[in-house]
Short mmCIF file of C-alpha atoms in Angstrom, two decimals:
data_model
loop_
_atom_site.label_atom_id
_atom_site.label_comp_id
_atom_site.label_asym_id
_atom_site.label_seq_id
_atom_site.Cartn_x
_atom_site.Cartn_y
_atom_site.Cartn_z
CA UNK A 1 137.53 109.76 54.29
CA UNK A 2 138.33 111.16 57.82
CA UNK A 3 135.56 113.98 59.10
CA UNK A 4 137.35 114.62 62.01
CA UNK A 5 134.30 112.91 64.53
CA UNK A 6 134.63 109.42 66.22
CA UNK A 7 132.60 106.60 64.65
CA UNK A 8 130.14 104.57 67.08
CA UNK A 9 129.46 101.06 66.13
CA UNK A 10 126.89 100.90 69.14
CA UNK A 11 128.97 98.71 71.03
CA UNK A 12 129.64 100.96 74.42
CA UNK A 13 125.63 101.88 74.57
CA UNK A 14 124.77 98.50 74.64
CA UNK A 15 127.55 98.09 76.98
CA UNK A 16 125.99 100.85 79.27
CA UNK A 17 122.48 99.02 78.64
CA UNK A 18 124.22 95.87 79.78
CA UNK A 19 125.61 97.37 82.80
CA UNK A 20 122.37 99.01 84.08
CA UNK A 21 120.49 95.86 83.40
CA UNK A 22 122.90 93.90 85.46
CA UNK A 23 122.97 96.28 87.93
CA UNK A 24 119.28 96.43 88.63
CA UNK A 25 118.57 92.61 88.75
CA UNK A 26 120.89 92.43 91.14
CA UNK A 27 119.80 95.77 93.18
CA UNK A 28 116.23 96.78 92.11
CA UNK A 29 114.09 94.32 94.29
CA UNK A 30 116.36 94.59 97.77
CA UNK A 31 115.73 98.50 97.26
CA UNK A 32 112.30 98.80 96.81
CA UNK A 33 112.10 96.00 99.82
CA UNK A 34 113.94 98.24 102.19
CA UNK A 35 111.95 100.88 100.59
CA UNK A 36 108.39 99.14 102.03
CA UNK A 37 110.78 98.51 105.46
CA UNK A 38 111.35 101.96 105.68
CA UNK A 39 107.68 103.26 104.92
CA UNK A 40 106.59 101.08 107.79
CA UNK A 41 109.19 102.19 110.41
CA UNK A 42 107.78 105.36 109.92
CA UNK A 43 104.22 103.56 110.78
CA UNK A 44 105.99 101.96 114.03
CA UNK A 45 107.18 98.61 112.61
CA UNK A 46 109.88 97.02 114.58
CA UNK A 47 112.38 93.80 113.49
CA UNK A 48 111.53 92.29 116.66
CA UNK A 49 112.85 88.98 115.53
CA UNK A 50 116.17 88.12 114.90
CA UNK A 51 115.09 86.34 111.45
CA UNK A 52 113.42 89.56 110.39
CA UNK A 53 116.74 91.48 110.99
CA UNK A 54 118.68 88.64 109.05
CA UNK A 55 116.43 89.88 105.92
CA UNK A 56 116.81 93.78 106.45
CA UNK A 57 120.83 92.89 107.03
CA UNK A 58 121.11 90.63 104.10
CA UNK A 59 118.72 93.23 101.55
CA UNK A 60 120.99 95.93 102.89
CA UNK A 61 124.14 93.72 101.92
CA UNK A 62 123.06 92.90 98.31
CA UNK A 63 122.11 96.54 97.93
CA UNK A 64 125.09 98.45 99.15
CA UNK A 65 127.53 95.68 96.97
CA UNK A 66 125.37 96.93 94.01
CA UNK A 67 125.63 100.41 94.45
CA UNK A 68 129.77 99.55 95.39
CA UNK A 69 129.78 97.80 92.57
CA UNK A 70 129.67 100.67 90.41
CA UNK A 71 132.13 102.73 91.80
CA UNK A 72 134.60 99.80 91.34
CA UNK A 73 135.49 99.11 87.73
CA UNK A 74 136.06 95.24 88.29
CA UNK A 75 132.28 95.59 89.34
CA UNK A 76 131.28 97.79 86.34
CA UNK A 77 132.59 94.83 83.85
CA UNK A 78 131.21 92.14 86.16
CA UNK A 79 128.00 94.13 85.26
CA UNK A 80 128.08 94.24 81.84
CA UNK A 81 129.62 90.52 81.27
CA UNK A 82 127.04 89.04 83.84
CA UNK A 83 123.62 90.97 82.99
CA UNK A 84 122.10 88.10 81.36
CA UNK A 85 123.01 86.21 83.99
CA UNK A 86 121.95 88.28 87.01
CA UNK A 87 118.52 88.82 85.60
CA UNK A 88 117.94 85.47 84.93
CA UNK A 89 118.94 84.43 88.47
CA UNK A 90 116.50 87.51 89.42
CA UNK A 91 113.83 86.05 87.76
CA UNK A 92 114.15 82.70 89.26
CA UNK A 93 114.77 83.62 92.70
CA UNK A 94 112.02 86.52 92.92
CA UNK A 95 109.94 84.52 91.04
CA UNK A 96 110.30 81.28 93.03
CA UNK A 97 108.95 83.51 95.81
CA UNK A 98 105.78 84.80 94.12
CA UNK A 99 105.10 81.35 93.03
CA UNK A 100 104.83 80.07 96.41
CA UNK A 101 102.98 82.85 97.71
CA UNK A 102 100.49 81.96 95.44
CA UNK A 103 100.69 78.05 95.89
CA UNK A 104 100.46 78.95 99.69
CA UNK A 105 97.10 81.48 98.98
CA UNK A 106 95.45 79.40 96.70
CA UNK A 107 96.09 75.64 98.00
CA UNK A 108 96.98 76.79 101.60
CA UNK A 109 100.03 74.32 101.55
CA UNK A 110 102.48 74.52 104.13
CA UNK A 111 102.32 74.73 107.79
CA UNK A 112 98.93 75.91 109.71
CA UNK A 113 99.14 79.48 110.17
CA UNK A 114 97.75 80.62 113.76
CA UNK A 115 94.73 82.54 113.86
CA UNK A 116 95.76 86.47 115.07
CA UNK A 117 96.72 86.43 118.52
CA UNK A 118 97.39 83.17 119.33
CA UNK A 119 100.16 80.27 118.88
CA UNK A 120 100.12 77.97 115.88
CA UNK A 121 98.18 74.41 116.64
CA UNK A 122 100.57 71.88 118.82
CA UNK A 123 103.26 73.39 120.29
CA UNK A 124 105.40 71.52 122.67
CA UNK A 125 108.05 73.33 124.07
CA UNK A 126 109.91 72.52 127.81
CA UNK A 127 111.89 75.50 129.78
CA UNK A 128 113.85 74.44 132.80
CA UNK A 129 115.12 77.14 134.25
CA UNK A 130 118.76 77.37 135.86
CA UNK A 131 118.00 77.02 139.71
CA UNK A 132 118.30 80.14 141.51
CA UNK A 133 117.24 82.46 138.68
CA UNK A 134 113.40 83.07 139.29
CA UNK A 135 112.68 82.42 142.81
CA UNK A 136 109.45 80.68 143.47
CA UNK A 137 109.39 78.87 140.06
CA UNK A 138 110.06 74.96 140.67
CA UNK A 139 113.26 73.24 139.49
CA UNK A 140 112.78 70.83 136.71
CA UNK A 141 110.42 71.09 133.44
CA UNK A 142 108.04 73.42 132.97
CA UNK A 143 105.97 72.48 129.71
CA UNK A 144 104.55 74.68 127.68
CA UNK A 145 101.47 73.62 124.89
CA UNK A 146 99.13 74.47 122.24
CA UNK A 147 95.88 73.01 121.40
CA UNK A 148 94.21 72.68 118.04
CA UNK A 149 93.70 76.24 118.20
CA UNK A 150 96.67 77.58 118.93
CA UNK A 151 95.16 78.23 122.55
CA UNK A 152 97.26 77.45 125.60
CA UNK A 153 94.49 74.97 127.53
CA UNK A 154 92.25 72.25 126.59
CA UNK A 155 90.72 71.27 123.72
CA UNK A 156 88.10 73.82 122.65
CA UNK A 157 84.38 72.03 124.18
CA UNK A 158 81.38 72.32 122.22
CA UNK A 159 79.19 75.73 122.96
CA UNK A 160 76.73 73.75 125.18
CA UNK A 161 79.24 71.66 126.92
CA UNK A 162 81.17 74.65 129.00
CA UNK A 163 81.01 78.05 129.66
CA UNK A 164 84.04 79.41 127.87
CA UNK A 165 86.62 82.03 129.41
CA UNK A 166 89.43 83.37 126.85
CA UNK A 167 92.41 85.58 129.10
CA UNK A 168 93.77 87.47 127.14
CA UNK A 169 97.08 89.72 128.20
CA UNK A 170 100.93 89.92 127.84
CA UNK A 171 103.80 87.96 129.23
CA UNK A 172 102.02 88.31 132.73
CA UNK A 173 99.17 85.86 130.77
CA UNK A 174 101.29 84.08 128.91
CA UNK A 175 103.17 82.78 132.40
CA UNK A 176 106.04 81.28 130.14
CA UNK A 177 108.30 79.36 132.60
CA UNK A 178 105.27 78.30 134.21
CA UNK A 179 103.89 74.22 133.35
CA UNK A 180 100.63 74.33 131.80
CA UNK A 181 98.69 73.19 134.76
CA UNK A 182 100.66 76.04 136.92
CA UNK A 183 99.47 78.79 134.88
CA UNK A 184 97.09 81.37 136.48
CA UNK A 185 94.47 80.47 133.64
CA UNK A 186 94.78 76.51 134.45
CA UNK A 187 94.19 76.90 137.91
CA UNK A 188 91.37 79.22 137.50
CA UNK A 189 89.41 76.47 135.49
CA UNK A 190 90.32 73.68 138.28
CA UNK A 191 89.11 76.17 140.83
CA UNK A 192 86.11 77.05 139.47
CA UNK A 193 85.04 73.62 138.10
CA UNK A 194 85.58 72.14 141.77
CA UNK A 195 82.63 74.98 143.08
CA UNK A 196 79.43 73.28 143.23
CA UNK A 197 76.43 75.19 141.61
CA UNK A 198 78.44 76.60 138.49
CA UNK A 199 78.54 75.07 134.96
CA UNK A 200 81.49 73.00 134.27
CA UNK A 201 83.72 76.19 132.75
CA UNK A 202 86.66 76.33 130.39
CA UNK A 203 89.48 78.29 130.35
CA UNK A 204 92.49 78.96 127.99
CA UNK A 205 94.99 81.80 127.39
CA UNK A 206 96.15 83.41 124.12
CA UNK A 207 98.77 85.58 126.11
CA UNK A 208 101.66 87.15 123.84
CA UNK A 209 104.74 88.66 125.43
CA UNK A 210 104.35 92.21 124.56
CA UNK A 211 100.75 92.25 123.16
CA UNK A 212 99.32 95.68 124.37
CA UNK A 213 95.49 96.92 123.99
CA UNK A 214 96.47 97.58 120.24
CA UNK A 215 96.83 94.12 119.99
CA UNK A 216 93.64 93.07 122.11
CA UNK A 217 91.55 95.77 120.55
CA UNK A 218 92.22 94.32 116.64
CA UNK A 219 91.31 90.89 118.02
CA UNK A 220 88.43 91.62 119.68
CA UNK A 221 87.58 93.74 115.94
CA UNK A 222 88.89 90.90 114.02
CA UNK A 223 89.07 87.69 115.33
CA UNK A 224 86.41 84.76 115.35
CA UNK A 225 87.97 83.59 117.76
CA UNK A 226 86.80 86.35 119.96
CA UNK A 227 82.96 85.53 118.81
CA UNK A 228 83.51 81.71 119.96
CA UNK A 229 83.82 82.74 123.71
CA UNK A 230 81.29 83.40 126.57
CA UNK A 231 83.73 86.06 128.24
CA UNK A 232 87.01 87.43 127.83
CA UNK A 233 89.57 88.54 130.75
CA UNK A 234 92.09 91.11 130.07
CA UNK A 235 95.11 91.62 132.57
CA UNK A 236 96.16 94.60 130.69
CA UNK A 237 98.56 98.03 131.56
CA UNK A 238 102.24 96.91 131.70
CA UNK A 239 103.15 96.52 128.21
CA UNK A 240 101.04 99.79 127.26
CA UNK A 241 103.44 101.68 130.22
CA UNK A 242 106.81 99.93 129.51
CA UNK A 243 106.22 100.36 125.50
CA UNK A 244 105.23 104.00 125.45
CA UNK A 245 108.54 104.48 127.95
CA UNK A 246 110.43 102.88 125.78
CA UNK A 247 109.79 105.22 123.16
CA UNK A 248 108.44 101.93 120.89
CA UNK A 249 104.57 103.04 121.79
CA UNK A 250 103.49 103.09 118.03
CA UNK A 251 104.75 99.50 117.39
CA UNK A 252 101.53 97.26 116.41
CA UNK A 253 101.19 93.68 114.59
CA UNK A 254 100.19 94.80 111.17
CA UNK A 255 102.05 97.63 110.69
CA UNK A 256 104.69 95.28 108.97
CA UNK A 257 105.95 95.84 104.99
CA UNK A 258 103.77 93.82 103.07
CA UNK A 259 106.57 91.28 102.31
CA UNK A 260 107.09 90.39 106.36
CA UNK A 261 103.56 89.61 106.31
CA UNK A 262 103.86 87.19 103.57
CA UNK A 263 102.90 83.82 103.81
CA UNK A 264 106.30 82.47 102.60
CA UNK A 265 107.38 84.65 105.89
CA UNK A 266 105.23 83.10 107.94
CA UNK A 267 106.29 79.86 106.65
CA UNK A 268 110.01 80.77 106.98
CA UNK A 269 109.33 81.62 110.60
CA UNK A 270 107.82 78.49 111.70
CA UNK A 271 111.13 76.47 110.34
CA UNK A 272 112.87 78.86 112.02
CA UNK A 273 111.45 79.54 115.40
CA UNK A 274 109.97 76.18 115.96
CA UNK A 275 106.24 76.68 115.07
CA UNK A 276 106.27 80.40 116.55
CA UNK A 277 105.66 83.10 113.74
CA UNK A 278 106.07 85.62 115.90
CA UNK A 279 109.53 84.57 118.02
CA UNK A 280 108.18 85.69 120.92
CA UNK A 281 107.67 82.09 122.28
CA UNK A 282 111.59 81.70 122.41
CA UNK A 283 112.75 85.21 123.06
CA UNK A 284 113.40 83.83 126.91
CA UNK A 285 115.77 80.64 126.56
CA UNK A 286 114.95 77.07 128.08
CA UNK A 287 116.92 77.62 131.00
CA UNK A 288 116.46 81.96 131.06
CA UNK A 289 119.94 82.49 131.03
CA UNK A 290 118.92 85.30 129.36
CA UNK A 291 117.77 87.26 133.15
CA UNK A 292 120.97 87.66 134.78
CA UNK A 293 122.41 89.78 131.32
CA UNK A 294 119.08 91.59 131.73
CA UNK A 295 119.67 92.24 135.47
CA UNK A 296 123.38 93.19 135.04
CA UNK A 297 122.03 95.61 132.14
CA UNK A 298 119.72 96.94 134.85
CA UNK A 299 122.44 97.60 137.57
CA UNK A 300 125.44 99.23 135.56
CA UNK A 301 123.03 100.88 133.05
CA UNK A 302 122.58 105.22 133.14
CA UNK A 303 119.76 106.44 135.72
CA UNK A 304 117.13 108.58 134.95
CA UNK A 305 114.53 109.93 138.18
CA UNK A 306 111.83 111.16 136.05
CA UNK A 307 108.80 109.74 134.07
CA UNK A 308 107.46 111.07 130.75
CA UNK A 309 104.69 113.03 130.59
CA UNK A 310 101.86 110.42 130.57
CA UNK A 311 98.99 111.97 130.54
CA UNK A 312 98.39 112.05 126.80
CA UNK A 313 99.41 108.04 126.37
CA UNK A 314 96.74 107.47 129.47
CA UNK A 315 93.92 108.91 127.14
CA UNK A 316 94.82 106.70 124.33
CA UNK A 317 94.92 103.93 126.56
CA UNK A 318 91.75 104.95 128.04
CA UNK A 319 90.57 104.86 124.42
CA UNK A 320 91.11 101.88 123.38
CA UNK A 321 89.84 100.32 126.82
CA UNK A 322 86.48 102.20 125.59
CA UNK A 323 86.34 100.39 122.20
CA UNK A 324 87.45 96.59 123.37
CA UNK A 325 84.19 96.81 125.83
CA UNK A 326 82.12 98.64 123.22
CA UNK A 327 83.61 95.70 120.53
CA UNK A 328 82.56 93.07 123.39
CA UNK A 329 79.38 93.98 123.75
CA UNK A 330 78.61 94.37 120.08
CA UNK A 331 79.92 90.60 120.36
CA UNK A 332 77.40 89.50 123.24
CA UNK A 333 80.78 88.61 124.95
CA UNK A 334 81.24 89.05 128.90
CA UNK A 335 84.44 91.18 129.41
CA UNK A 336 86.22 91.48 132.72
CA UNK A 337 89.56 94.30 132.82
CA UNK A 338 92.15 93.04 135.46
CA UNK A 339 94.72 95.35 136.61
CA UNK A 340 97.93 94.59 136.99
CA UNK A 341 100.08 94.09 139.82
CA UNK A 342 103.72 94.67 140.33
CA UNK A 343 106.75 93.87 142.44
CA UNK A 344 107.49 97.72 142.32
CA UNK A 345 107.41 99.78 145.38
CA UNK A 346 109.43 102.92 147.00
CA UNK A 347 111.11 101.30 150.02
CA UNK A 348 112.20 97.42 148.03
CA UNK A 349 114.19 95.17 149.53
CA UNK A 350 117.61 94.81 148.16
CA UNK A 351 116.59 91.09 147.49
CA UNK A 352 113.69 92.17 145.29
CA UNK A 353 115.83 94.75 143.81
CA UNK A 354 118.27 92.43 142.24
CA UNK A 355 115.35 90.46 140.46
CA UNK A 356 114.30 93.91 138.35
CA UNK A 357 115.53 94.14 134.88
CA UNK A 358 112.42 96.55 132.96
CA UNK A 359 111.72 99.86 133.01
CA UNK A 360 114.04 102.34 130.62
CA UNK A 361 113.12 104.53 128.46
CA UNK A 362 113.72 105.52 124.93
CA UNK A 363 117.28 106.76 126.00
CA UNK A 364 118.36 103.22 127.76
CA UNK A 365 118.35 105.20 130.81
CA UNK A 366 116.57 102.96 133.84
CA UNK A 367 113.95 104.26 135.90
CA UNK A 368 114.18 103.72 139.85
CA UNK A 369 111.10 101.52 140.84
CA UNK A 370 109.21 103.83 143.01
CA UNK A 371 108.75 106.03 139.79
CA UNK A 372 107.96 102.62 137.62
CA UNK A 373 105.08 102.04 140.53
CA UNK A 374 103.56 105.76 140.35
CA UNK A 375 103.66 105.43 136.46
CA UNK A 376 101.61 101.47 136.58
CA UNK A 377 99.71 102.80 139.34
CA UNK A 378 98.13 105.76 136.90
CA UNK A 379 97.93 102.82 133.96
CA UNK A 380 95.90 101.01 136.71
CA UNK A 381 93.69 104.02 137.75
CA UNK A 382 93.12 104.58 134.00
CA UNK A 383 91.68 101.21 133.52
CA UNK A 384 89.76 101.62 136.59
CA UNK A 385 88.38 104.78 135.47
CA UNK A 386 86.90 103.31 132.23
CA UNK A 387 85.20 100.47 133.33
CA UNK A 388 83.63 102.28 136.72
CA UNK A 389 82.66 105.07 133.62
CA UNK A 390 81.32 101.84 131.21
CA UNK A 391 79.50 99.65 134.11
CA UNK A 392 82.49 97.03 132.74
CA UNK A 393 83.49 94.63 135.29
CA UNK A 394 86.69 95.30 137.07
CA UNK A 395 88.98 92.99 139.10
CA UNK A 396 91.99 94.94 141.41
CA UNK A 397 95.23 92.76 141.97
CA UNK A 398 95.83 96.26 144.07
CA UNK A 399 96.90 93.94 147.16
CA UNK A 400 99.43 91.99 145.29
CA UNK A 401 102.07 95.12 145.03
CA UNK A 402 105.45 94.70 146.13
CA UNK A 403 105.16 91.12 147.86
CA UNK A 404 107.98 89.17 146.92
CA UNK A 405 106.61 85.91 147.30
CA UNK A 406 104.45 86.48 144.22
CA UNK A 407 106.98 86.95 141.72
CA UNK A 408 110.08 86.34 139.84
CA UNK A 409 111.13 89.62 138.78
CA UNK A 410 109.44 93.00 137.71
CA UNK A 411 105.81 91.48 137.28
CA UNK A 412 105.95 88.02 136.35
CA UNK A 413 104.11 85.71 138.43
CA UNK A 414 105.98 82.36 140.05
CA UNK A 415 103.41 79.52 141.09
CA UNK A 416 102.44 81.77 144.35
CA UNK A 417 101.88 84.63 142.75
CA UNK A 418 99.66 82.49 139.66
CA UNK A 419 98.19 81.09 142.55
CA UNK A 420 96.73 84.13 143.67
CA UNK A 421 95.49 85.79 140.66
CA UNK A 422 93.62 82.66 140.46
CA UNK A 423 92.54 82.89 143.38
CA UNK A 424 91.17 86.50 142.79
CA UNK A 425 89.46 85.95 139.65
CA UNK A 426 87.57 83.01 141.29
CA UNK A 427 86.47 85.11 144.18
CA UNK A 428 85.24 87.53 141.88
CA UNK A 429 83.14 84.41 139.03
CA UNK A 430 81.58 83.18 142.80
CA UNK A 431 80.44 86.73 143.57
CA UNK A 432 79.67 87.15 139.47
CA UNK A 433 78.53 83.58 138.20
CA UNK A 434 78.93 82.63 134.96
CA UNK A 435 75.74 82.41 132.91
CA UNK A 436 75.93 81.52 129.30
CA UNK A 437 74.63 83.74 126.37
CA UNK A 438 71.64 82.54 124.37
CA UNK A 439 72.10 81.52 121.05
CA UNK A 440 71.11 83.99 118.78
CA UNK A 441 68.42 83.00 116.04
CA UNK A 442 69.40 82.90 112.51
CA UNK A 443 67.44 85.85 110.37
CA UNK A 444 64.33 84.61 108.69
CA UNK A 445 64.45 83.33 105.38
CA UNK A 446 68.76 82.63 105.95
CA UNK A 447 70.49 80.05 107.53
CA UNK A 448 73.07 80.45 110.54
CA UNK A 449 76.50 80.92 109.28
CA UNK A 450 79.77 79.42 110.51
CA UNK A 451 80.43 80.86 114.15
#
C-alpha cells in the first residue's frame, strides 16, 4: 500500500559513507601534514630545500584534487566506487612510512645521520668554478670533505694527542669553493703546528651556510660534540644581520613539522642531496653559475636607502652571545668570538661593486653597501660589547674591510683573504697559547661516562 513517503533501502547512506571514506584516505593525512607545516611557519620554519618544497607542493596537490574532487560528480562516484580501494592504498603507503620510521629508530638502519651541526661522515664533493666568477679563487678543483665525524678536517686525535680547536660559523667558515687545505681553518692548524713551543693542535670546521647564533647556541646546549673540544672559535654576525633583514630572523633548525624531521626525511635527503640532509652543501653549483643570476638580481633589483630599526635584533643577538660563553664555560671549553669582516664600504670600487649580490630585505628591495657596512659594523660592535662585558676573548678582522684582494664577493673569503684570517687567529693563539683542560675526575663511588 502506497503512504505517500519514499522508501530507503539504505543504499545512498552507505553510498555517502562510501564517499566520505574515500574521500578522506585520499585527503585526511596530506591535510593534517600541511596542517603541522603551517603550525611551524608560524614558529619560523622555512622549505629551504627544494626537496622539502617538492613535499609541501605534492601534499598541496593530493589535497586540493580531493577537495576538487567533490565538487565534480565524476569525482564524487570515483569516491564512492574506489573507497575500499583508496584506504587500502592509504594504509599501505602511510603505513610503509611509520614502519620505517620505526625500523630506522629502533635498528638505526639506513644511512649515518650527522650529529647537529655538522655534515654526515665522508663527503666528497669537487666545485670548479667557471674562471672569472670569484676572483682570487684558483682555477681547477677545489675539494671539499668530511671526516668520520662529519667535521671538515682531520681525523678526530685522541684527547691527549692534540689540543683541539672546533670553528664554528656560516658560509664565511664553511669556505665552500675553497680545497680543504685552502680553508682558513686548514691553514690555521699548519700555521700553528709549524710554531715551536705549542702542542701539536688540531683544527676542523663544522661551518653551515646560514647557521646563525641560534644555531651555535643549541649546539653548544646540545651537542657532545661541543664537550669533545679544548676551544671553540666563532666568526659570527653576518647571517644574524642579513637574516633579520631579510625578514626570515625567526627561522631556526628545529622549528620544522615533526614529519620534516623524520628519520625517513633525513634518509630521503641524503639520496637526494648527495649525503647533505640539510641541502645547504649544494645550494652553490660545482662551477657557481649560480653568482652571476645573483649579481644580475642585485643590479636590476628595487633600491631601498634605509636599514631597519636594529636595535632590538642587536639585544637578542647580544643575548645569545651571553649564553654560548656562559654554555662554554659550564663546558670547561675555551671560546674565542671573531668578528666579521666585509667587502662593504661607502666609496667601492665599481669592480668590487659588481661582485655584491646580498643584502635585501624582506621586500626584495637591495640595500646600497655603505648602509650594509653601518648595519655589520653595529653586529660587530655588539659582539665586541659582550665579550669586553664577559672577559670572553675577542679577535677583530676590523682591518680586513673593503680590501678587494680578500674576497670573492660580499664576505666570502678567496685564498688571500683565508689566508689572512689565518693569519689573525694565529697571531692572536701566539699571544694566547693553547693550554689543554685537565681531565675532570669521575665522582666517587661512579665511573666516568662516555665523553
Amino acid at each position: 500500500m502506497y503512504s505517500g513517503s519514499p522508501s530507503y533501502s539504505g543504499t545512498e547512506g552507505h553510498s555517502a559513507k562510501a564517499m566520505l571514506l574515500g574521500w578522506l584516505a585520499l585527503g585526511l593525512v596530506p591535510a593534517l601534514l600541511l596542517l603541522a607545516a603551517g603550525v611551524a611557519y608560524t614558529r619560523g620554519w622555512r622549505t629551504w630545500t627544494r626537496l622539502d618544497k617538492l613535499v609541501m607542493w605534492g601534499l598541496a596537490g593530493v589535497l586540493l584534487f580531493s577537495v576538487g574532487g567533490l565538487m565534480w560528480t565524476k569525482g564524487r562516484r570515483f569516491f564512492r566506487q574506489r573507497w575500499m580501494h583508496l584506504v587500502l592504498l592509504n594504509v599501505m603507503g602511510w603505513g610503509g612510512c611509520l614502519l620505517a620510521e620505526g625500523i630506522l629508530s629502533l635498528l638505526r638502519w639506513g644511512p649515518k645521520l650527522p650529529e647537529y651541526h655538522a655534515r654526515p661522515p665522508g663527503i666528497k664533493k669537487v666545485f670548479k668554478p667557471r674562471p672569472g666568477l670569484m676572483p682570487g679563487i684558483p682555477e681547477g678543483e677545489a675539494h671539499v670533505t668530511t671526516n668520520r665525524r662529519g667535521i671538515r678536517g682531520p681525523e678526530l686525535p685522541q684527547r691527549e694527542a692534540a689540543y683541539r680547536i672546533l670553528c664554528l660559523g656560516g658560509s664565511t667558515t664553511e669556505c665552500l669553493y675553497l680545497d680543504d687545505t685552502k680553508a682558513w681553518s686548514s691553514v690555521l692548524m699548519e700555521m700553528l703546528n709549524a710554531q715551536p713551543g705549542l702542542p701539536r693542535v688540531w683544527v676542523g670546521s663544522i661551518g653551515i651556510s646560514a647557521y646563525a647564533t641560534k644555531e651555535h647556541l643549541r649546539f653548544v646546549e646540545h651537542s657532545r660534540l661541543a664537550r669533545e673540544m679544548d676551544c671553540l672559535v666563532f666568526l659570527i654576525g653576518i647571517n644574524d644581520f642579513v637574516k633579520y633583514l631579510g625578514g626570515i630572523a625567526d627561522q631556526i633548525e628545529g622549528t620544522e613539522p615533526f614529519w620534516s624531521r623524520s628519520r625517513v626525511m633525513n634518509v630521503a635527503r641524503l639520496l637526494w642531496f648527495g649525503q647533505s640532509p640539510t641541502g645547504n652543501i649544494v645550494v652553490e653549483d660545482a662551477a657557481a653559475e649560480i653568482y652571476p643570476v645573483r649579481r644580475r638580481l642585485r643590479r636590476q633589483g628595487e633600491r631601498c636607502d634605509r636599514l631597519p630599526e636594529l636595535d632590538g635584533a642587536l639585544r637578542e643577538y647580544q643575548e645569545r652571545v651571553r649564553a654560548m660563553v656562559r654554555r662554554c664555560r659550564e663546558l670547561e671549553v675555551r671560546a674565542v668570538f671573531v668578528s666579521q669582516p666585509v667587502l662593504w664600504e661607502g666609496d667601492l670600487s665599481p669592480e668590487a661593486d659588481e661582485l655584491l649580490w646580498m643584502g635585501w630585505n624582506e621586500r626584495r628591495q637591495y640595500l646600497p653597501a655603505d648602509q650594509l657596512r653601518v648595519g655589520m659594523d653595529r653586529y660587530n660592535t655588539a659582539l665586541e660589547a659582550v665579550c669586553r662585558e664577559m672577559g670572553a676573548e675577542f679577535v677583530d678582522l676590523k682591518p680586513m674591510h673593503g680590501r678587494l684582494k680578500l674576497f670573492c664577493d660580499d664576505c666570502h673569503f678567496n685564498v688571500a683573504g683565508a689566508e689572512e684570517v689565518a693569519r689573525r687567529l694565529y697571531t692572536w693563539f701566539v699571544e694566547h697559547p693553547p693550554t689543554r683542560r685537565p681531565a675532570k675526575k669521575p665522582r666517587e663511588g661512579r665511573s666516568p661516562g662516555p665523553v
